[in-house]
Short mmCIF file of C-alpha atoms in Angstrom, two decimals:
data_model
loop_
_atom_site.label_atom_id
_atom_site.label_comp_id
_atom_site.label_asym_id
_atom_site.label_seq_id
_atom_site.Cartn_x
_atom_site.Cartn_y
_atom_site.Cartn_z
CA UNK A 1 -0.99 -125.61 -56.64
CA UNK A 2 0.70 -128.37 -57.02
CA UNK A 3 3.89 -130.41 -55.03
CA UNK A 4 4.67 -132.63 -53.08
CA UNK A 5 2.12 -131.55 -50.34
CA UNK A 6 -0.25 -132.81 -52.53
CA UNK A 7 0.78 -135.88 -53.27
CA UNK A 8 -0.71 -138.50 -51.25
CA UNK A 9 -3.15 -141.33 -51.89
CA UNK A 10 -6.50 -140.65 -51.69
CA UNK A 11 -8.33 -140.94 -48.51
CA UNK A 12 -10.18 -143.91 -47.24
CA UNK A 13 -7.77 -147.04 -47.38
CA UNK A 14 -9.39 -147.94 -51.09
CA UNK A 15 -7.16 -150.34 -52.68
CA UNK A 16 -5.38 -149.90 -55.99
CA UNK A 17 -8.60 -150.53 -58.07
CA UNK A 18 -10.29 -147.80 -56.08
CA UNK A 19 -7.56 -145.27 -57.15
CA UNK A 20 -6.96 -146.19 -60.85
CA UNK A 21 -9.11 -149.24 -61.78
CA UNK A 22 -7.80 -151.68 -64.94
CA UNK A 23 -11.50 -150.47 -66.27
CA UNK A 24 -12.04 -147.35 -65.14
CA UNK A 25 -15.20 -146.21 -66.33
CA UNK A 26 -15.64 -142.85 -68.52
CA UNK A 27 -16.34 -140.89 -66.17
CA UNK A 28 -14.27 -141.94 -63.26
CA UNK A 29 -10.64 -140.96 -63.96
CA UNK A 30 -8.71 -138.29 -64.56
CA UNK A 31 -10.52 -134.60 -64.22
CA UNK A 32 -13.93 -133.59 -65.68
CA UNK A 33 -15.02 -134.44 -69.39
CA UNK A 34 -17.36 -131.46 -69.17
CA UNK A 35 -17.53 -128.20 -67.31
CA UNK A 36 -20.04 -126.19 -65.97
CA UNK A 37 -19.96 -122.15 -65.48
CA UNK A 38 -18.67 -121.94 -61.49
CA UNK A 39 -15.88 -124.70 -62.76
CA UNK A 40 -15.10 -122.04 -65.55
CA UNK A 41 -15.22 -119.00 -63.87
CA UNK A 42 -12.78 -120.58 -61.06
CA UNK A 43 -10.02 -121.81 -63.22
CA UNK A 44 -10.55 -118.29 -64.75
CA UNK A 45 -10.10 -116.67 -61.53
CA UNK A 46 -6.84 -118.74 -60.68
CA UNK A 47 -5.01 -118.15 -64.11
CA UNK A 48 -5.08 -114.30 -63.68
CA UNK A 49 -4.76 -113.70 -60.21
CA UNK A 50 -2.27 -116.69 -58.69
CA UNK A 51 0.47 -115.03 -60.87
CA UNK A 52 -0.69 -111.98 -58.94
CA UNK A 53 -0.52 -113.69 -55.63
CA UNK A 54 2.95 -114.87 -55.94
CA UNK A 55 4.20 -111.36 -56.76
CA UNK A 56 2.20 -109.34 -53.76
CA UNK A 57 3.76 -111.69 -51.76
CA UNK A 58 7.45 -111.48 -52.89
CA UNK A 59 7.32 -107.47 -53.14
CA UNK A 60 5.78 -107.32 -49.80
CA UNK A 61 8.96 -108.56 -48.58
CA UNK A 62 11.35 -106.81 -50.76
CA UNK A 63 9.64 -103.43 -50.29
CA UNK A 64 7.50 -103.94 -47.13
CA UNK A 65 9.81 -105.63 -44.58
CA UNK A 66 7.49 -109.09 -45.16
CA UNK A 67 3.92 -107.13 -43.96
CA UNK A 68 1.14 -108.21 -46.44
CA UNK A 69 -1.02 -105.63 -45.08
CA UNK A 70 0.50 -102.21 -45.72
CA UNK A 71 0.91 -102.54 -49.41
CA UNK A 72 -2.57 -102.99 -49.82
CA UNK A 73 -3.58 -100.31 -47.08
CA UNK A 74 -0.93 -97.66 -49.07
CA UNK A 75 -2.64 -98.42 -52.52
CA UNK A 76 -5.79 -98.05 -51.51
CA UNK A 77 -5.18 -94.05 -50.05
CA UNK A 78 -3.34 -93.12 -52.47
CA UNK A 79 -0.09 -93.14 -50.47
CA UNK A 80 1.25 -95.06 -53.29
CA UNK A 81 0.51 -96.18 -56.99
CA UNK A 82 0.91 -99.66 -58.50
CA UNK A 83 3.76 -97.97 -60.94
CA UNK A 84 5.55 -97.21 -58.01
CA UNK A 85 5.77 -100.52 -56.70
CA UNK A 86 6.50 -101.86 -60.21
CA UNK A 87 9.47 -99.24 -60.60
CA UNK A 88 11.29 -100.41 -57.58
CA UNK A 89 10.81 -104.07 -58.84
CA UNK A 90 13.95 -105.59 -59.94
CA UNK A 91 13.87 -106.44 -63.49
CA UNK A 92 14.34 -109.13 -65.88
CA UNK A 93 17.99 -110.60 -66.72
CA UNK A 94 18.90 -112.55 -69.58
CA UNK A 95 22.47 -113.56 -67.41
CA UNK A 96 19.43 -114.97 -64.49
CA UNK A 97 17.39 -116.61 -67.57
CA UNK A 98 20.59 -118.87 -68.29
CA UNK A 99 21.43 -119.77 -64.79
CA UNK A 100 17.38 -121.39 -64.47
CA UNK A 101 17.50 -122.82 -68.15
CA UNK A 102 21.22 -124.58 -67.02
CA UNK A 103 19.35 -125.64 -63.71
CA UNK A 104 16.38 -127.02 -65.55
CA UNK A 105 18.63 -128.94 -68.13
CA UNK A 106 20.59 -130.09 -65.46
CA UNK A 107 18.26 -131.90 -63.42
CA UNK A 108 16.51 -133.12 -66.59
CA UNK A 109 19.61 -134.68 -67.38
CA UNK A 110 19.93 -136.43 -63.68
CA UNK A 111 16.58 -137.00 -64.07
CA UNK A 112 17.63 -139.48 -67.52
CA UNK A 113 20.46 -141.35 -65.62
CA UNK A 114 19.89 -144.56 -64.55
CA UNK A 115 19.22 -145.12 -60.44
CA UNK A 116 22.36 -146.53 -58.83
CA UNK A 117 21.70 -145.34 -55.17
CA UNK A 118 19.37 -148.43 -54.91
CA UNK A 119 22.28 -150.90 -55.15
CA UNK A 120 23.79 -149.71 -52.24
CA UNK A 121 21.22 -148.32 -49.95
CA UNK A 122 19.54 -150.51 -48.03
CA UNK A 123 15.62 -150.51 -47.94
CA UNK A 124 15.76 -147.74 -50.67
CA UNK A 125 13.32 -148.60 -54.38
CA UNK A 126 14.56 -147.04 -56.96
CA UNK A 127 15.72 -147.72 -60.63
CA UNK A 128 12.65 -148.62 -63.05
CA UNK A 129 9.26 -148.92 -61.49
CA UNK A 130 5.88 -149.17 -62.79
CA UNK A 131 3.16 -146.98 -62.22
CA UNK A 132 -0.47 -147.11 -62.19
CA UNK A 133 -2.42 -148.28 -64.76
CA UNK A 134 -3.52 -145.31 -66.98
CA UNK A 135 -7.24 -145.45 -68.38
CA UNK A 136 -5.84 -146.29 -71.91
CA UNK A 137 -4.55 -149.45 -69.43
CA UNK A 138 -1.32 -148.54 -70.56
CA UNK A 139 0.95 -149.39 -67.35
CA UNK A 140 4.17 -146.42 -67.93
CA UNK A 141 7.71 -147.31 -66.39
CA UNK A 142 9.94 -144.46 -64.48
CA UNK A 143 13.50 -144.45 -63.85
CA UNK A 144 13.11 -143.52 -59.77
CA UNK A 145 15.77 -141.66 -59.23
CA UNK A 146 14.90 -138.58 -57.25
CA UNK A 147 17.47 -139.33 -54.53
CA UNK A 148 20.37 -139.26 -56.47
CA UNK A 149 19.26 -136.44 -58.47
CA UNK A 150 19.40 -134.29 -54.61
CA UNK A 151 22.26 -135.80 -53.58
CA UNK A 152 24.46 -135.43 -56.69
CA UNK A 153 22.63 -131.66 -56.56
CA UNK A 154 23.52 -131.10 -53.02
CA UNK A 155 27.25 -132.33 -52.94
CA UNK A 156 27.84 -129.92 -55.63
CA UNK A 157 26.66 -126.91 -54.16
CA UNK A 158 28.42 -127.88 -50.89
CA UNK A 159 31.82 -128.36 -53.18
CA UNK A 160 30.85 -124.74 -54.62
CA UNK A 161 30.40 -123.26 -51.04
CA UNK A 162 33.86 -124.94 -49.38
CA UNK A 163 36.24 -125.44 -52.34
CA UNK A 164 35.04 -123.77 -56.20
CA UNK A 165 33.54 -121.29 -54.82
CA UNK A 166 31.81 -120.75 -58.78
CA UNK A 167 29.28 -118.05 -57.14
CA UNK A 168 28.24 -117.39 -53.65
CA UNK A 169 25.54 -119.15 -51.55
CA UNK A 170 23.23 -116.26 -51.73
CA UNK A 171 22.88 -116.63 -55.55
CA UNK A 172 19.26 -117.30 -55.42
CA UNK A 173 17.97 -115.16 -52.69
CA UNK A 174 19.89 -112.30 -54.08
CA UNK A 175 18.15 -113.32 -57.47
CA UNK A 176 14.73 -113.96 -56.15
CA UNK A 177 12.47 -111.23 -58.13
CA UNK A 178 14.60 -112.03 -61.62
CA UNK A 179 14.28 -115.48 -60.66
CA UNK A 180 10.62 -115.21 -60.71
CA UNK A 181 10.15 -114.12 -64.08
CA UNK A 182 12.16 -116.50 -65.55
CA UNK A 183 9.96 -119.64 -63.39
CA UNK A 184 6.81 -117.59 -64.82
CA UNK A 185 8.64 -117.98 -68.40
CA UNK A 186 9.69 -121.51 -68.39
CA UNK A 187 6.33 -122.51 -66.40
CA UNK A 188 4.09 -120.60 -69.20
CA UNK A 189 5.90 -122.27 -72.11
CA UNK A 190 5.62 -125.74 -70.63
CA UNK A 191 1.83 -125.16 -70.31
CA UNK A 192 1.56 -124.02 -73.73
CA UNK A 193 3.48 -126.79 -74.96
CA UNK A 194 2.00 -129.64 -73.22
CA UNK A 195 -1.54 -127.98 -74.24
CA UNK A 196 -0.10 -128.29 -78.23
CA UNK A 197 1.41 -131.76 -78.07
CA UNK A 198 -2.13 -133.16 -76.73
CA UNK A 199 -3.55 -131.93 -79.85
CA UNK A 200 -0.89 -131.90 -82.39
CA UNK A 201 1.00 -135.04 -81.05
CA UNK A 202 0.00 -136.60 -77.41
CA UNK A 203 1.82 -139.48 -76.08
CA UNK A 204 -1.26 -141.78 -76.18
CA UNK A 205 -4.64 -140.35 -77.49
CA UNK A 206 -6.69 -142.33 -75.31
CA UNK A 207 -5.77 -140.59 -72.14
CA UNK A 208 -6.61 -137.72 -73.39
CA UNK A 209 -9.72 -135.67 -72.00
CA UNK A 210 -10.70 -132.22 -74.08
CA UNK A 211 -13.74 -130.18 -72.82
CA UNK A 212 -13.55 -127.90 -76.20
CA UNK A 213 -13.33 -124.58 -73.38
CA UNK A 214 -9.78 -123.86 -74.19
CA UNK A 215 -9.58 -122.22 -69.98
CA UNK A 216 -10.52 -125.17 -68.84
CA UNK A 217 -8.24 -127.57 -70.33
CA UNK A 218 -4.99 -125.42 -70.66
CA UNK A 219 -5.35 -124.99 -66.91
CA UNK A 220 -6.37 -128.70 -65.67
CA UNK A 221 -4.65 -130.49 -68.36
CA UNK A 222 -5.29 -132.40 -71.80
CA UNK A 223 -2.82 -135.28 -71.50
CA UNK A 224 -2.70 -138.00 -68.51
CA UNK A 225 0.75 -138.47 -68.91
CA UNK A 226 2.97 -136.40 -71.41
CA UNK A 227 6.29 -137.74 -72.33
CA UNK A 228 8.64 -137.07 -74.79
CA UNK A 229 10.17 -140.12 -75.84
CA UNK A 230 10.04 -143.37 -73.92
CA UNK A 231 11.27 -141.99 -70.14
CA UNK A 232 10.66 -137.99 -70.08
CA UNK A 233 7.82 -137.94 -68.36
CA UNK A 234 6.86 -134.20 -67.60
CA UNK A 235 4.41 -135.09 -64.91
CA UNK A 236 7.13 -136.84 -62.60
CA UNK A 237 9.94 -134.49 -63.68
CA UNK A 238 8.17 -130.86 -63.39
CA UNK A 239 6.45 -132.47 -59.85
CA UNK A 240 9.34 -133.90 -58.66
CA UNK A 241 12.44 -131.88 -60.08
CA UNK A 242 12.85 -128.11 -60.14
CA UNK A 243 10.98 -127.35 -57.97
CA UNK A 244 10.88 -130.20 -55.11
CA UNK A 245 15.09 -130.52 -55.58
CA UNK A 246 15.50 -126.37 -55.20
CA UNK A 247 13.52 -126.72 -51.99
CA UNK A 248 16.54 -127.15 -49.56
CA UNK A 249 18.99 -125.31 -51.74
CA UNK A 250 16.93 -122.46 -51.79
CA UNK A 251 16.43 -123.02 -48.04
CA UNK A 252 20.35 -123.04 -47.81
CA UNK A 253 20.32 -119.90 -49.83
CA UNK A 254 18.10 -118.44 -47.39
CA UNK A 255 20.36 -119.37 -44.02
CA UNK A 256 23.61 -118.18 -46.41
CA UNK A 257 21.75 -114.84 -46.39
CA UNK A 258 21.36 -114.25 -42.75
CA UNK A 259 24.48 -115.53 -42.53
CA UNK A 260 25.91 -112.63 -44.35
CA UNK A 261 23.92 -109.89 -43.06
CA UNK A 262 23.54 -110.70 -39.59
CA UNK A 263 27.07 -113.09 -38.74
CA UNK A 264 25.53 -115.56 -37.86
CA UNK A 265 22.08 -118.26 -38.54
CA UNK A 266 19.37 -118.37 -35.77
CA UNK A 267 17.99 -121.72 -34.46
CA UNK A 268 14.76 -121.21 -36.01
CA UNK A 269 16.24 -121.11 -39.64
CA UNK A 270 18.35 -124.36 -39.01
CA UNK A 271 14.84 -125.80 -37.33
CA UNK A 272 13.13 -124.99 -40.28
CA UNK A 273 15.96 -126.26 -42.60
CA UNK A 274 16.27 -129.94 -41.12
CA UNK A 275 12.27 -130.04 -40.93
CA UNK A 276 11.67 -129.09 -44.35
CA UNK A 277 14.86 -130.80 -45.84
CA UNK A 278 13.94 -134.20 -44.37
CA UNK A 279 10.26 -133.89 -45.77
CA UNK A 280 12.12 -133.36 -49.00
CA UNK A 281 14.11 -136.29 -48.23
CA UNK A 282 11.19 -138.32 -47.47
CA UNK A 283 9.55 -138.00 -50.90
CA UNK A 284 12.55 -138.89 -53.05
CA UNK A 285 13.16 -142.02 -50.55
CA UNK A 286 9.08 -142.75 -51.32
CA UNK A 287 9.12 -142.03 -54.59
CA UNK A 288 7.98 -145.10 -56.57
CA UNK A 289 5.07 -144.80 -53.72
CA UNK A 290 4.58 -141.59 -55.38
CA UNK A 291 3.44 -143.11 -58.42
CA UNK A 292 0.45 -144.44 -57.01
CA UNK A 293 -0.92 -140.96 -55.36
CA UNK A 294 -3.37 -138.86 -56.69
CA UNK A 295 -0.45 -136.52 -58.65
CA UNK A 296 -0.07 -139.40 -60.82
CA UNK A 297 -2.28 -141.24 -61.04
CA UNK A 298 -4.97 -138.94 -61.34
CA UNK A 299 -4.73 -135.70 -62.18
CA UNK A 300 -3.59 -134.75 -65.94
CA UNK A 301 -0.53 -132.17 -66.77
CA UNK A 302 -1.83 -128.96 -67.82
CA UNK A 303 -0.85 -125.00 -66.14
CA UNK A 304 -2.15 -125.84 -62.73
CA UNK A 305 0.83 -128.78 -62.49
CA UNK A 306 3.72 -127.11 -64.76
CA UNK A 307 3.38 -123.28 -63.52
CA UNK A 308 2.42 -124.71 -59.82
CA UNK A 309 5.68 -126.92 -59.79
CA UNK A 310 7.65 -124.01 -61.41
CA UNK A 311 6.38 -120.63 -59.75
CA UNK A 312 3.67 -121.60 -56.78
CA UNK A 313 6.03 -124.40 -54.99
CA UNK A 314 9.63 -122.43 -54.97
CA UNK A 315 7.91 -118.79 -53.90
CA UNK A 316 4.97 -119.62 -51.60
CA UNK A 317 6.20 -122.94 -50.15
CA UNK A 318 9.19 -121.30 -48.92
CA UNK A 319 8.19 -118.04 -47.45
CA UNK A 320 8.97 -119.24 -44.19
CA UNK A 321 12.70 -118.87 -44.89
CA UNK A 322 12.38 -115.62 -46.66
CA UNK A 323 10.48 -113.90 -44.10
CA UNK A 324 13.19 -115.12 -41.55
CA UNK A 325 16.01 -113.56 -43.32
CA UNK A 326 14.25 -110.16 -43.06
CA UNK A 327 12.98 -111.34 -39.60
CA UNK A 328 15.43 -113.35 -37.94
CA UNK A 329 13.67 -115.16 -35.18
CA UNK A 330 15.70 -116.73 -32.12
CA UNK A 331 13.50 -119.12 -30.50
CA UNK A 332 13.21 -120.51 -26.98
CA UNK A 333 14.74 -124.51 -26.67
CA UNK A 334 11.28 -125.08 -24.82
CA UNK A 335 9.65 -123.79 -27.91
CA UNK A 336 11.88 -125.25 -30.53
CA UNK A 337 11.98 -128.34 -29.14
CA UNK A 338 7.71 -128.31 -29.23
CA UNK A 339 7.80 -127.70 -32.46
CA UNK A 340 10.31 -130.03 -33.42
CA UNK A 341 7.82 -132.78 -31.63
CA UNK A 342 5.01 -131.72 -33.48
CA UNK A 343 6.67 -131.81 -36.93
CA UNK A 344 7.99 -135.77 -35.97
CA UNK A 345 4.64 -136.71 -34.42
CA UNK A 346 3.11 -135.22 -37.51
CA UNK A 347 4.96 -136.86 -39.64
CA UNK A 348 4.83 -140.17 -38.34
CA UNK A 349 0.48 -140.21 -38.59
CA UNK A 350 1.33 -139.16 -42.10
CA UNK A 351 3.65 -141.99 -42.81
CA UNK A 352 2.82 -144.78 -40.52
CA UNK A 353 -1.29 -143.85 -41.79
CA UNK A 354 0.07 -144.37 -45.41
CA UNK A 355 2.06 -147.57 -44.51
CA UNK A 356 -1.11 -149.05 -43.20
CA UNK A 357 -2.72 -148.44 -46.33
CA UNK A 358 -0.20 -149.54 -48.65
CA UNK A 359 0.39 -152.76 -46.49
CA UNK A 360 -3.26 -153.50 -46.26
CA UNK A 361 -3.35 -153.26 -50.01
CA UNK A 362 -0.04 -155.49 -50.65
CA UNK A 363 -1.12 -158.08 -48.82
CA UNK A 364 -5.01 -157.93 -49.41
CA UNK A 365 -5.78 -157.98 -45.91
CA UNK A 366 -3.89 -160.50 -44.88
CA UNK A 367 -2.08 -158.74 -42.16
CA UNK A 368 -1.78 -157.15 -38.76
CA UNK A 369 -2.30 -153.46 -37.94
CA UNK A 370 -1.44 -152.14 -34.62
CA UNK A 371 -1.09 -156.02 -33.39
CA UNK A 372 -4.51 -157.04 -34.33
CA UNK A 373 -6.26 -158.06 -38.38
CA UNK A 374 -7.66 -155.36 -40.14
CA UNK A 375 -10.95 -154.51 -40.42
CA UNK A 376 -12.73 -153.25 -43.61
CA UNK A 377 -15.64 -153.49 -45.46
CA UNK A 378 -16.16 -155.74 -49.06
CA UNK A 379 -17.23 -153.07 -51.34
CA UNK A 380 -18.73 -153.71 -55.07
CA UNK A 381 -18.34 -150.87 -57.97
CA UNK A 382 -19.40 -151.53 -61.81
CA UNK A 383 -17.18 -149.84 -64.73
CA UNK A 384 -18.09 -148.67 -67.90
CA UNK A 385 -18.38 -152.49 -69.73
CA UNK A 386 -20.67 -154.06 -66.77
CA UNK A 387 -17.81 -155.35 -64.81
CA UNK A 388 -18.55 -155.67 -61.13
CA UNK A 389 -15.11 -155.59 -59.43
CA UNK A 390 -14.54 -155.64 -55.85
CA UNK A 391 -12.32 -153.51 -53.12
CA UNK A 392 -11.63 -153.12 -49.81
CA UNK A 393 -12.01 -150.25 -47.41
CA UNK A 394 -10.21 -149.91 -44.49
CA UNK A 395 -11.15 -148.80 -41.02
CA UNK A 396 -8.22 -150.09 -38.55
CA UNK A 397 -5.28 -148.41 -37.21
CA UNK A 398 -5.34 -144.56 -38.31
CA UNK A 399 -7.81 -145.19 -40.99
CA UNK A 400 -10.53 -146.17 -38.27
CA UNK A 401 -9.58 -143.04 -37.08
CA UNK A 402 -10.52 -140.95 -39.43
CA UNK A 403 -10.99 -141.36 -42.91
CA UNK A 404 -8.26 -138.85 -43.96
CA UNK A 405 -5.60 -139.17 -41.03
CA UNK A 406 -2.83 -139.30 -43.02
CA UNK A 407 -3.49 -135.71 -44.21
CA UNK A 408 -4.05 -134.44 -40.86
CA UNK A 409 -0.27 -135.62 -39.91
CA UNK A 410 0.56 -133.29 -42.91
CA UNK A 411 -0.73 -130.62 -41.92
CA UNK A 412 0.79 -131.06 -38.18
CA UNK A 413 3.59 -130.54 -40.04
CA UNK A 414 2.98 -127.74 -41.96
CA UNK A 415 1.54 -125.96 -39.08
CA UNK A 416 5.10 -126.63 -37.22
CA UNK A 417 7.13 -124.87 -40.60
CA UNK A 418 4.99 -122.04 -39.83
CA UNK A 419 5.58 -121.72 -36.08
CA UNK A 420 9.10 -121.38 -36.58
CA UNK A 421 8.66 -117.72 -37.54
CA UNK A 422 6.96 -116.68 -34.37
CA UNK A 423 3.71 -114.59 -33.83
CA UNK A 424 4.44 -111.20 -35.80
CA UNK A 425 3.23 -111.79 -38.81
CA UNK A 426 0.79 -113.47 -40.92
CA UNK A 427 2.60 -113.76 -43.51
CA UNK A 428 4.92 -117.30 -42.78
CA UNK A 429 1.40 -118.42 -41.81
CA UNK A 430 0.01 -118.41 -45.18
CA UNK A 431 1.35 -122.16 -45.85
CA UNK A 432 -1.03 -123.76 -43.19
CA UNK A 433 -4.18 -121.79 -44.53
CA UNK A 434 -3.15 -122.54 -47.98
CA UNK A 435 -2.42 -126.51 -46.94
CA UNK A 436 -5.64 -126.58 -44.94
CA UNK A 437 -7.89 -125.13 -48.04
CA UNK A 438 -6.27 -127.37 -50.28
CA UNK A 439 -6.21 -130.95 -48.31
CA UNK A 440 -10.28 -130.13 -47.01
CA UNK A 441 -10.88 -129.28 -50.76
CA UNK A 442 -9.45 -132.64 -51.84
CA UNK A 443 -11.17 -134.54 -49.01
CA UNK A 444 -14.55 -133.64 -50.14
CA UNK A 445 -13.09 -133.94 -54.55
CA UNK A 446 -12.47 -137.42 -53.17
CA UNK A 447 -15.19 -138.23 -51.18
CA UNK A 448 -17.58 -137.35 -54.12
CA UNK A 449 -16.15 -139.42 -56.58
CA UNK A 450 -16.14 -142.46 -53.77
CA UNK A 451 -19.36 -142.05 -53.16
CA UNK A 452 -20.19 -141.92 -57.16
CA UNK A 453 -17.99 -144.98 -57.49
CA UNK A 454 -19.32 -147.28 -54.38
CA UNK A 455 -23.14 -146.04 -53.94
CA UNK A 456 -24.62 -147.53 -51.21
CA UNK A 457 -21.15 -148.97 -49.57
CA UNK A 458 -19.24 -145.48 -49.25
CA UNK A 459 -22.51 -144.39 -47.06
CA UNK A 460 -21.68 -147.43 -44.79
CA UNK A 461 -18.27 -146.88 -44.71
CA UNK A 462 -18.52 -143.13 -44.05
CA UNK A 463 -20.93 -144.44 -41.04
CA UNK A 464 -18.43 -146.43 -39.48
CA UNK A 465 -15.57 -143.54 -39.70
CA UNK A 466 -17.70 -140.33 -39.45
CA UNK A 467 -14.81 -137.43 -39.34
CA UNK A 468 -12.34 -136.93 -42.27
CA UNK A 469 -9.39 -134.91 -40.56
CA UNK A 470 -10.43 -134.48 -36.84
CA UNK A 471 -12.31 -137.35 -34.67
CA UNK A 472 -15.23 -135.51 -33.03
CA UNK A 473 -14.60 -131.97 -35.13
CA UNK A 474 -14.32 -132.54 -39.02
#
């Protein structure tokens, strides 16, 4: 699904043009204008069973100490029937249905306030940026204000936890299960209603793409950038918000939990908290770079963005923290400290490799990467209306590397979440096989359309940098 994991620019070091053209051609932008029967009968297969997914993996904690295994081993002799799982399921709550509506409104509401934190933080772009330009060449304006959304967020739960004390720190894991039926709620009716508007009233009918197979494009999207009025963008508020904000607090939630039962937090849980809070920290301080990645500027709003942001990103991106509160885990310094180098060295390929992009592009070459010019091939592509246009591709620094560097950095990373829970289960692991099928998926999405787009150039550049993620493996 989608998040902030997937979120960065497409591989390569194209420039600007090669990531949303000013005349992209019909075919080129945005997802498919027709579909075909293994396209159909996947998006069918992800509407009914990811739903499914999220809840074998939230019951297998809360009635199967966190083993994904045993469930499935008990259901299938009989031991135990799915109505017996479903019976010791905690229910719905209308009281739990309030508290994510009032969480929802709020941030849409920080999400409408004007940026201030740029006029006083050094380095930091926010307050109204452009984005890319859209295939209608429409070029939409955000208020970037992400930062200040989690901050103002954050103080307040930290004024709730020393001084109000309005409900306890354990609100939301002791809420989890009725949590997740209201996300499926509020997820399902934002799909619904983003798949009416495009019909009934979309924010600009020429970035629009219908197929006519109503699976299809309720699931991938209708509308390139829904908005309700001038600045509520869903896109950047249901990919950015909710979901991306509640990260760290349900982390904290998490750590207030063990907390409670056990007296005190384990090293691994504050690890994984400070790892995972500053990659949260690091997309709201990139955020206006954010408008230029592939969440934006290329893929349209439909189920697999507003239920992924809603129910996929809060459950499965965080299971590291849940299983830890039913598995406390008190690691080694030797071994803490490793994977507290592997996150940071991780995370600098993934940034640094995206600076040398996004500097290359600035400056149209005209720079220095790793002390020397860049070098990169001239590359030709034609749009729709006979234009030729031109572009760059880069192969210095990490993108002579590989062609997809930055994503391997991100997946150090992920791998490093996961190794804070130890070796006892697979379960905590299921974010780095989930990360890895999803990145090598859009690797080869990306590559395709590249090689569609540049012909006879991509096959030279893809000669000069042979391996996507690994030099001398993949």
């Amino acid at each position: 699904m989608a998040s902030h994991k997937d979120s960065q620019f497409f591989g390569g070091g194209k420039s600007q043009n090669a990531l949303n053209g000013n005349e992209a051609s019909h075919g080129e932008w945005g997802r498919s204008w027709k579909i075909d029967w293994f396209s159909l009968i996947s998006v069918i297969f992800l509407l009914s069973s990811c739903p499914f997914i999220v809840y074998y993996f939230i019951m297998s904690c809360d009635q199967y100490h966190c083993s994904l295994s045993e469930p499935a081993i008990q259901l299938l002799t009989g031991k135990v029937h799915l109505l017996d799982i479903w019976d010791k399921t905690p229910s719905f709550s209308w009281k739990i249905l309030i508290f994510y509506l009032f969480w929802v409104m709020f941030q849409a509401f920080l999400f409408m306030i004007p940026d201030f934190c740029h006029k006083f933080i050094p380095g930091f772009q926010g307050g109204v940026q452009e984005g890319a330009i859209s295939p209608a060449g429409v070029v939409l304006k955000y208020e970037i204000n992400g930062l200040q959304a989690w901050l103002i967020t954050h103080a307040l739960w930290f004024a709730n936890v020393y001084y109000f004390q309005w409900f306890s720190p354990t609100i939301i894991f002791d809420n989890w299960i009725p949590l997740m039926w209201c996300t499926n709620i509020v997820g399902y009716f934002v799909s619904i209603f983003v798949w009416l508007k495009a019909y009934f009233f979309p924010s600009n009918a020429k970035d629009c793409k219908f197929t006519g197979n109503f699976f299809y494009d309720f699931m991938m999207g209708i509308e390139f950038n829904p908005r309700l009025g001038k600045w509520f963008d869903f896109k950047l508020f249901f990919n950015g918000r909710p979901g991306i904000v509640g990260w760290t607090l349900i982390n904290l939630s998490y750590a207030a939990k063990q907390q409670e039962l056990y007296g005190q937090v384990t090293n691994s849980m504050l690890l994984l908290n400070i790892l995972q809070g500053l990659y949260v920290l690091d997309f709201f301080w990139n955020e206006t770079w954010y408008l230029k990645t592939i969440d934006i500027a290329h893929d349209h709003f439909g189920w697999y963005l507003a239920w992924g942001d809603c129910v996929w990103l809060p459950y499965l991106y965080t299971l590291q923290g849940l299983y830890l509160v039913y598995h406390p885990v008190q690691l080694a310094t030797s071994y803490a400290v490793g994977i507290l180098l592997l996150s940071l060295v991780g995370y600098y390929i993934f940034r640094m490799a995206n600076h040398q992009k996004d500097l290359f592009r600035r400056t149209d070459g005209d720079c220095k990467i790793w002390g020397k010019k860049p070098k990169y091939f001239e590359c030709t592509y034609t749009s729709a209306n006979g234009t030729k246009h031109y572009s760059k591709l880069l192969i210095s620094g990490f993108w002579g590397v590989a062609r997809h560097f930055n994503y391997t950095g991100d997946l150090m990373g992920s791998l490093a979440y996961c190794l804070c829970c130890g070796f006892n289960h697979i379960l905590p692991y299921f974010y780095i096989i989930f990360m890895t099928i999803l990145l090598v998926h859009r690797c080869i999405r990306d590559e395709h359309r590249c090689s569609n787009k540049y012909g006879k150039d991509w096959k030279r550049y893809t000669d000069a940098v042979p391996y996507r993620l690994i030099p001398g493996i993949f």
